[in-house]
Amino acid sequence: MQNIGEALSLAFALVLSGDGDLYRIVALSLRVSLTATGLACLFGLPLGALLAVARFRGRNAALVLVNALMGLPPVVVGLLVYLHLSRSGPLGFLGLLYTPTAMIIAQCILITPIVAALSRQVLEDLNDEYAEQFRSLSLTRRQSMTALIWDGRFTLLTVALAGFGRAVAEVGAVIIVGGNIDHLTRVMTTAIALETSKGDLALALALGIVLMVIALGVNALVHSVRMSAVRQAYA
């Protein structure tokens, strides 16, 4: 095991040298997490808009459920996906276990409730503001949902970025369904865990540096989008 100073020096050298193994891991992480985020938005945004607009029996229970699912334990999600995709599971014939697709499914299940719950709050506030206008225009529920999503698109982008941040930092679920296979399903978080346990601190730190840069970049983008939305609102 290297000392910390030596490991940090080697880590920065790996990042700056464009190490092939390191950037293959980073590329796979981004591909999996961006795909999962896109799918989560595809399901979560309409669900959030529906919960914001519709009034139905059991709505409060649905809100409680969606909010509770935001705290889903990743290892439990990983286990459930594993049971469904394993050879003896109902979807075992698809052969998806230990593939990037399985990791995308697990991440999508994890972050869809986050996207739905956060977007519901954003769109419900907008709906309270526009409800009377929507009624005067005799808009259908679908038209109201579409209008709310479009009007709240800048804020909803921050919701999507929050989901991506959660996905790219995930380790428990993806290591169960992905198996952390080199050059196939090894992503940044699982590689950091593996390399640390092996004592290869240089690669672990290099991946950690890249992950922190991505996290900071996502937060900076969220802040920038929020400021742009505020400027547009008061323009």
CSV table of C-alpha atoms in Angstrom, one decimal:
chain,number,residue,atom,x,y,z
A,1,MET,CA,0.0,0.0,0.0
A,2,GLN,CA,1.4,3.4,-1.0
A,3,ASN,CA,1.6,6.3,1.5
A,4,ILE,CA,-0.9,9.1,1.0
A,5,GLY,CA,1.5,11.6,-0.6
A,6,GLU,CA,2.8,9.0,-3.2
A,7,ALA,CA,-0.8,7.8,-3.9
A,8,LEU,CA,-2.0,11.3,-4.5
A,9,SER,CA,0.9,12.1,-6.8
A,10,LEU,CA,0.2,8.9,-8.8
A,11,ALA,CA,-3.5,9.6,-8.9
A,12,PHE,CA,-3.1,13.1,-10.4
A,13,ALA,CA,-0.6,11.6,-12.9
A,14,LEU,CA,-3.2,8.9,-13.9
A,15,VAL,CA,-5.9,11.6,-14.4
A,16,LEU,CA,-3.7,13.9,-16.4
A,17,SER,CA,-2.1,11.2,-18.5
A,18,GLY,CA,-5.4,10.0,-19.9
A,19,ASP,CA,-5.0,6.5,-18.5
A,20,GLY,CA,-7.1,4.1,-20.7
A,21,ASP,CA,-8.4,1.9,-17.9
A,22,LEU,CA,-9.4,4.9,-15.8
A,23,TYR,CA,-11.3,6.7,-18.6
A,24,ARG,CA,-13.0,3.5,-19.7
A,25,ILE,CA,-14.4,3.2,-16.2
A,26,VAL,CA,-15.4,6.8,-16.2
A,27,ALA,CA,-17.1,6.5,-19.6
A,28,LEU,CA,-19.1,3.5,-18.5
A,29,SER,CA,-20.2,5.2,-15.3
A,30,LEU,CA,-21.4,8.2,-17.3
A,31,ARG,CA,-23.2,6.1,-19.9
A,32,VAL,CA,-25.0,4.0,-17.2
A,33,SER,CA,-26.0,7.0,-15.0
A,34,LEU,CA,-27.0,9.3,-17.9
A,35,THR,CA,-29.2,6.5,-19.4
A,36,ALA,CA,-30.8,5.7,-16.0
A,37,THR,CA,-31.4,9.4,-15.4
A,38,GLY,CA,-33.1,9.8,-18.8
A,39,LEU,CA,-35.3,6.8,-18.2
A,40,ALA,CA,-36.1,8.1,-14.7
A,41,CYS,CA,-37.2,11.5,-16.1
A,42,LEU,CA,-39.3,9.7,-18.7
A,43,PHE,CA,-41.2,8.0,-16.0
A,44,GLY,CA,-40.9,10.3,-13.1
A,45,LEU,CA,-41.7,13.7,-14.6
A,46,PRO,CA,-45.2,12.6,-15.9
A,47,LEU,CA,-45.9,10.9,-12.6
A,48,GLY,CA,-44.9,14.0,-10.7
A,49,ALA,CA,-47.1,16.1,-13.0
A,50,LEU,CA,-50.0,13.8,-12.5
A,51,LEU,CA,-49.7,13.9,-8.7
A,52,ALA,CA,-49.5,17.7,-8.9
A,53,VAL,CA,-52.6,18.2,-11.0
A,54,ALA,CA,-54.9,15.3,-10.2
A,55,ARG,CA,-57.1,15.0,-7.2
A,56,PHE,CA,-58.3,11.4,-6.5
A,57,ARG,CA,-59.1,9.1,-3.7
A,58,GLY,CA,-55.8,7.8,-2.2
A,59,ARG,CA,-53.7,10.7,-3.4
A,60,ASN,CA,-52.3,11.4,0.0
A,61,ALA,CA,-51.3,7.7,0.3
A,62,ALA,CA,-49.6,7.9,-3.1
A,63,LEU,CA,-47.7,11.0,-2.0
A,64,VAL,CA,-46.5,9.3,1.1
A,65,LEU,CA,-45.5,6.2,-0.9
A,66,VAL,CA,-43.5,8.2,-3.5
A,67,ASN,CA,-41.8,10.3,-0.7
A,68,ALA,CA,-41.0,7.1,1.2
A,69,LEU,CA,-39.5,5.5,-1.9
A,70,MET,CA,-37.0,8.3,-2.1
A,71,GLY,CA,-35.2,6.6,0.7
A,72,LEU,CA,-35.0,3.1,-0.9
A,73,PRO,CA,-32.0,1.3,0.4
A,74,PRO,CA,-29.8,0.7,-2.7
A,75,VAL,CA,-28.8,-2.9,-1.6
A,76,VAL,CA,-32.5,-3.8,-1.3
A,77,VAL,CA,-33.1,-2.5,-4.9
A,78,GLY,CA,-30.1,-4.4,-6.1
A,79,LEU,CA,-31.3,-7.6,-4.4
A,80,LEU,CA,-34.8,-7.3,-5.9
A,81,VAL,CA,-33.4,-6.6,-9.4
A,82,TYR,CA,-31.0,-9.5,-9.0
A,83,LEU,CA,-33.9,-11.9,-8.0
A,84,HIS,CA,-35.8,-10.9,-11.1
A,85,LEU,CA,-32.9,-11.1,-13.5
A,86,SER,CA,-31.2,-14.2,-12.1
A,87,ARG,CA,-31.4,-17.4,-14.0
A,88,SER,CA,-34.2,-18.7,-11.8
A,89,GLY,CA,-36.1,-15.4,-11.8
A,90,PRO,CA,-39.0,-14.3,-14.0
A,91,LEU,CA,-36.8,-12.3,-16.3
A,92,GLY,CA,-33.8,-14.6,-16.3
A,93,PHE,CA,-34.4,-15.6,-19.9
A,94,LEU,CA,-33.3,-12.1,-21.0
A,95,GLY,CA,-29.7,-12.8,-19.8
A,96,LEU,CA,-29.3,-9.2,-18.4
A,97,LEU,CA,-27.7,-10.0,-15.1
A,98,TYR,CA,-24.1,-8.7,-14.8
A,99,THR,CA,-24.5,-6.4,-17.7
A,100,PRO,CA,-24.6,-2.6,-17.9
A,101,THR,CA,-28.4,-2.9,-18.7
A,102,ALA,CA,-29.0,-4.5,-15.3
A,103,MET,CA,-27.1,-1.6,-13.7
A,104,ILE,CA,-29.2,0.9,-15.6
A,105,ILE,CA,-32.4,-0.8,-14.4
A,106,ALA,CA,-31.3,-0.7,-10.8
A,107,GLN,CA,-30.3,3.0,-10.9
A,108,CYS,CA,-33.5,3.9,-12.7
A,109,ILE,CA,-35.6,2.2,-10.0
A,110,LEU,CA,-33.6,4.1,-7.4
A,111,ILE,CA,-33.9,7.6,-8.8
A,112,THR,CA,-37.4,7.5,-10.4
A,113,PRO,CA,-39.1,8.2,-7.0
A,114,ILE,CA,-36.6,11.1,-6.4
A,115,VAL,CA,-37.5,12.7,-9.8
A,116,ALA,CA,-41.2,12.1,-9.2
A,117,ALA,CA,-41.3,13.5,-5.7
A,118,LEU,CA,-39.2,16.6,-6.4
A,119,SER,CA,-41.0,17.4,-9.7
A,120,ARG,CA,-44.4,16.9,-8.0
A,121,GLN,CA,-43.5,19.6,-5.5
A,122,VAL,CA,-42.2,22.0,-8.2
A,123,LEU,CA,-45.2,21.4,-10.4
A,124,GLU,CA,-47.8,21.6,-7.7
A,125,ASP,CA,-46.6,25.1,-6.7
A,126,LEU,CA,-46.9,26.1,-10.4
A,127,ASN,CA,-50.3,24.5,-10.6
A,128,ASP,CA,-51.5,26.5,-7.6
A,129,GLU,CA,-50.4,29.6,-9.5
A,130,TYR,CA,-52.0,28.7,-12.8
A,131,ALA,CA,-55.0,26.6,-11.8
A,132,GLU,CA,-57.6,29.4,-12.4
A,133,GLN,CA,-56.1,30.3,-15.8
A,134,PHE,CA,-56.2,26.6,-16.8
A,135,ARG,CA,-59.8,26.3,-15.8
A,136,SER,CA,-60.7,29.5,-17.8
A,137,LEU,CA,-59.0,27.9,-20.8
A,138,SER,CA,-60.8,24.6,-20.2
A,139,LEU,CA,-57.5,22.7,-20.5
A,140,THR,CA,-57.6,18.9,-20.1
A,141,ARG,CA,-55.5,17.2,-17.5
A,142,ARG,CA,-52.9,16.2,-20.1
A,143,GLN,CA,-52.7,19.7,-21.5
A,144,SER,CA,-52.3,21.1,-18.0
A,145,MET,CA,-49.5,18.6,-17.2
A,146,THR,CA,-47.7,19.4,-20.5
A,147,ALA,CA,-48.0,23.2,-19.8
A,148,LEU,CA,-46.6,22.8,-16.3
A,149,ILE,CA,-43.7,20.7,-17.4
A,150,TRP,CA,-42.8,23.2,-20.1
A,151,ASP,CA,-43.1,26.2,-17.9
A,152,GLY,CA,-41.1,24.6,-15.1
A,153,ARG,CA,-38.5,23.1,-17.4
A,154,PHE,CA,-35.5,25.0,-15.9
A,155,THR,CA,-36.4,23.9,-12.4
A,156,LEU,CA,-37.1,20.4,-13.6
A,157,LEU,CA,-33.6,20.3,-15.1
A,158,THR,CA,-32.2,20.7,-11.6
A,159,VAL,CA,-34.4,17.8,-10.5
A,160,ALA,CA,-32.9,15.7,-13.3
A,161,LEU,CA,-29.4,16.8,-12.3
A,162,ALA,CA,-30.1,15.8,-8.7
A,163,GLY,CA,-31.2,12.4,-9.9
A,164,PHE,CA,-28.0,12.0,-12.0
A,165,GLY,CA,-25.9,13.0,-9.0
A,166,ARG,CA,-27.6,10.3,-7.0
A,167,ALA,CA,-27.1,7.7,-9.7
A,168,VAL,CA,-23.5,8.4,-10.5
A,169,ALA,CA,-22.6,8.0,-6.8
A,170,GLU,CA,-24.4,4.7,-6.3
A,171,VAL,CA,-22.5,1.6,-5.4
A,172,GLY,CA,-24.7,-0.9,-3.5
A,173,ALA,CA,-27.2,-1.8,-6.1
A,174,VAL,CA,-24.9,-1.7,-9.1
A,175,ILE,CA,-22.3,-4.0,-7.5
A,176,ILE,CA,-25.0,-6.6,-6.8
A,177,VAL,CA,-26.5,-6.6,-10.3
A,178,GLY,CA,-23.3,-5.7,-12.2
A,179,GLY,CA,-20.8,-7.8,-10.5
A,180,ASN,CA,-17.9,-5.3,-10.9
A,181,ILE,CA,-16.5,-7.1,-13.9
A,182,ASP,CA,-13.4,-5.5,-15.4
A,183,HIS,CA,-14.0,-3.9,-18.8
A,184,LEU,CA,-17.7,-4.8,-18.7
A,185,THR,CA,-19.5,-3.6,-15.6
A,186,ARG,CA,-16.9,-1.8,-13.5
A,187,VAL,CA,-17.9,1.8,-12.8
A,188,MET,CA,-16.3,4.5,-10.7
A,189,THR,CA,-17.9,3.7,-7.3
A,190,THR,CA,-17.4,-0.1,-7.5
A,191,ALA,CA,-13.8,0.4,-8.8
A,192,ILE,CA,-13.0,2.7,-5.9
A,193,ALA,CA,-14.3,0.1,-3.4
A,194,LEU,CA,-12.3,-2.7,-5.1
A,195,GLU,CA,-9.0,-0.8,-5.5
A,196,THR,CA,-9.1,0.4,-2.0
A,197,SER,CA,-9.6,-3.1,-0.7
A,198,LYS,CA,-6.6,-4.2,-2.8
A,199,GLY,CA,-4.5,-1.4,-1.5
A,200,ASP,CA,-4.2,0.3,-4.9
A,201,LEU,CA,-4.8,3.8,-3.6
A,202,ALA,CA,-3.6,5.6,-6.7
A,203,LEU,CA,-6.3,4.3,-9.0
A,204,ALA,CA,-8.9,4.6,-6.2
A,205,LEU,CA,-7.9,8.3,-5.6
A,206,ALA,CA,-7.8,9.0,-9.3
A,207,LEU,CA,-11.4,7.8,-9.7
A,208,GLY,CA,-12.4,9.7,-6.6
A,209,ILE,CA,-10.9,12.9,-8.0
A,210,VAL,CA,-12.9,12.4,-11.2
A,211,LEU,CA,-16.1,11.6,-9.3
A,212,MET,CA,-15.6,14.7,-7.1
A,213,VAL,CA,-15.1,16.9,-10.2
A,214,ILE,CA,-18.3,15.5,-11.7
A,215,ALA,CA,-20.2,16.1,-8.5
A,216,LEU,CA,-18.9,19.7,-8.3
A,217,GLY,CA,-19.8,20.2,-12.0
A,218,VAL,CA,-23.3,18.9,-11.5
A,219,ASN,CA,-23.8,21.2,-8.5
A,220,ALA,CA,-22.4,24.2,-10.4
A,221,LEU,CA,-24.7,23.4,-13.3
A,222,VAL,CA,-27.7,23.2,-10.9
A,223,HIS,CA,-26.8,26.6,-9.4
A,224,SER,CA,-26.4,28.1,-12.9
A,225,VAL,CA,-29.7,26.8,-14.1
A,226,ARG,CA,-31.5,28.1,-11.0
A,227,MET,CA,-29.9,31.5,-11.4
A,228,SER,CA,-30.9,31.5,-15.1
A,229,ALA,CA,-34.5,30.6,-14.2
A,230,VAL,CA,-34.7,33.4,-11.6
A,231,ARG,CA,-33.3,35.9,-14.1
A,232,GLN,CA,-35.8,34.7,-16.7
A,233,ALA,CA,-38.7,34.9,-14.2
A,234,TYR,CA,-37.9,38.6,-13.3
A,235,ALA,CA,-36.9,39.6,-16.9
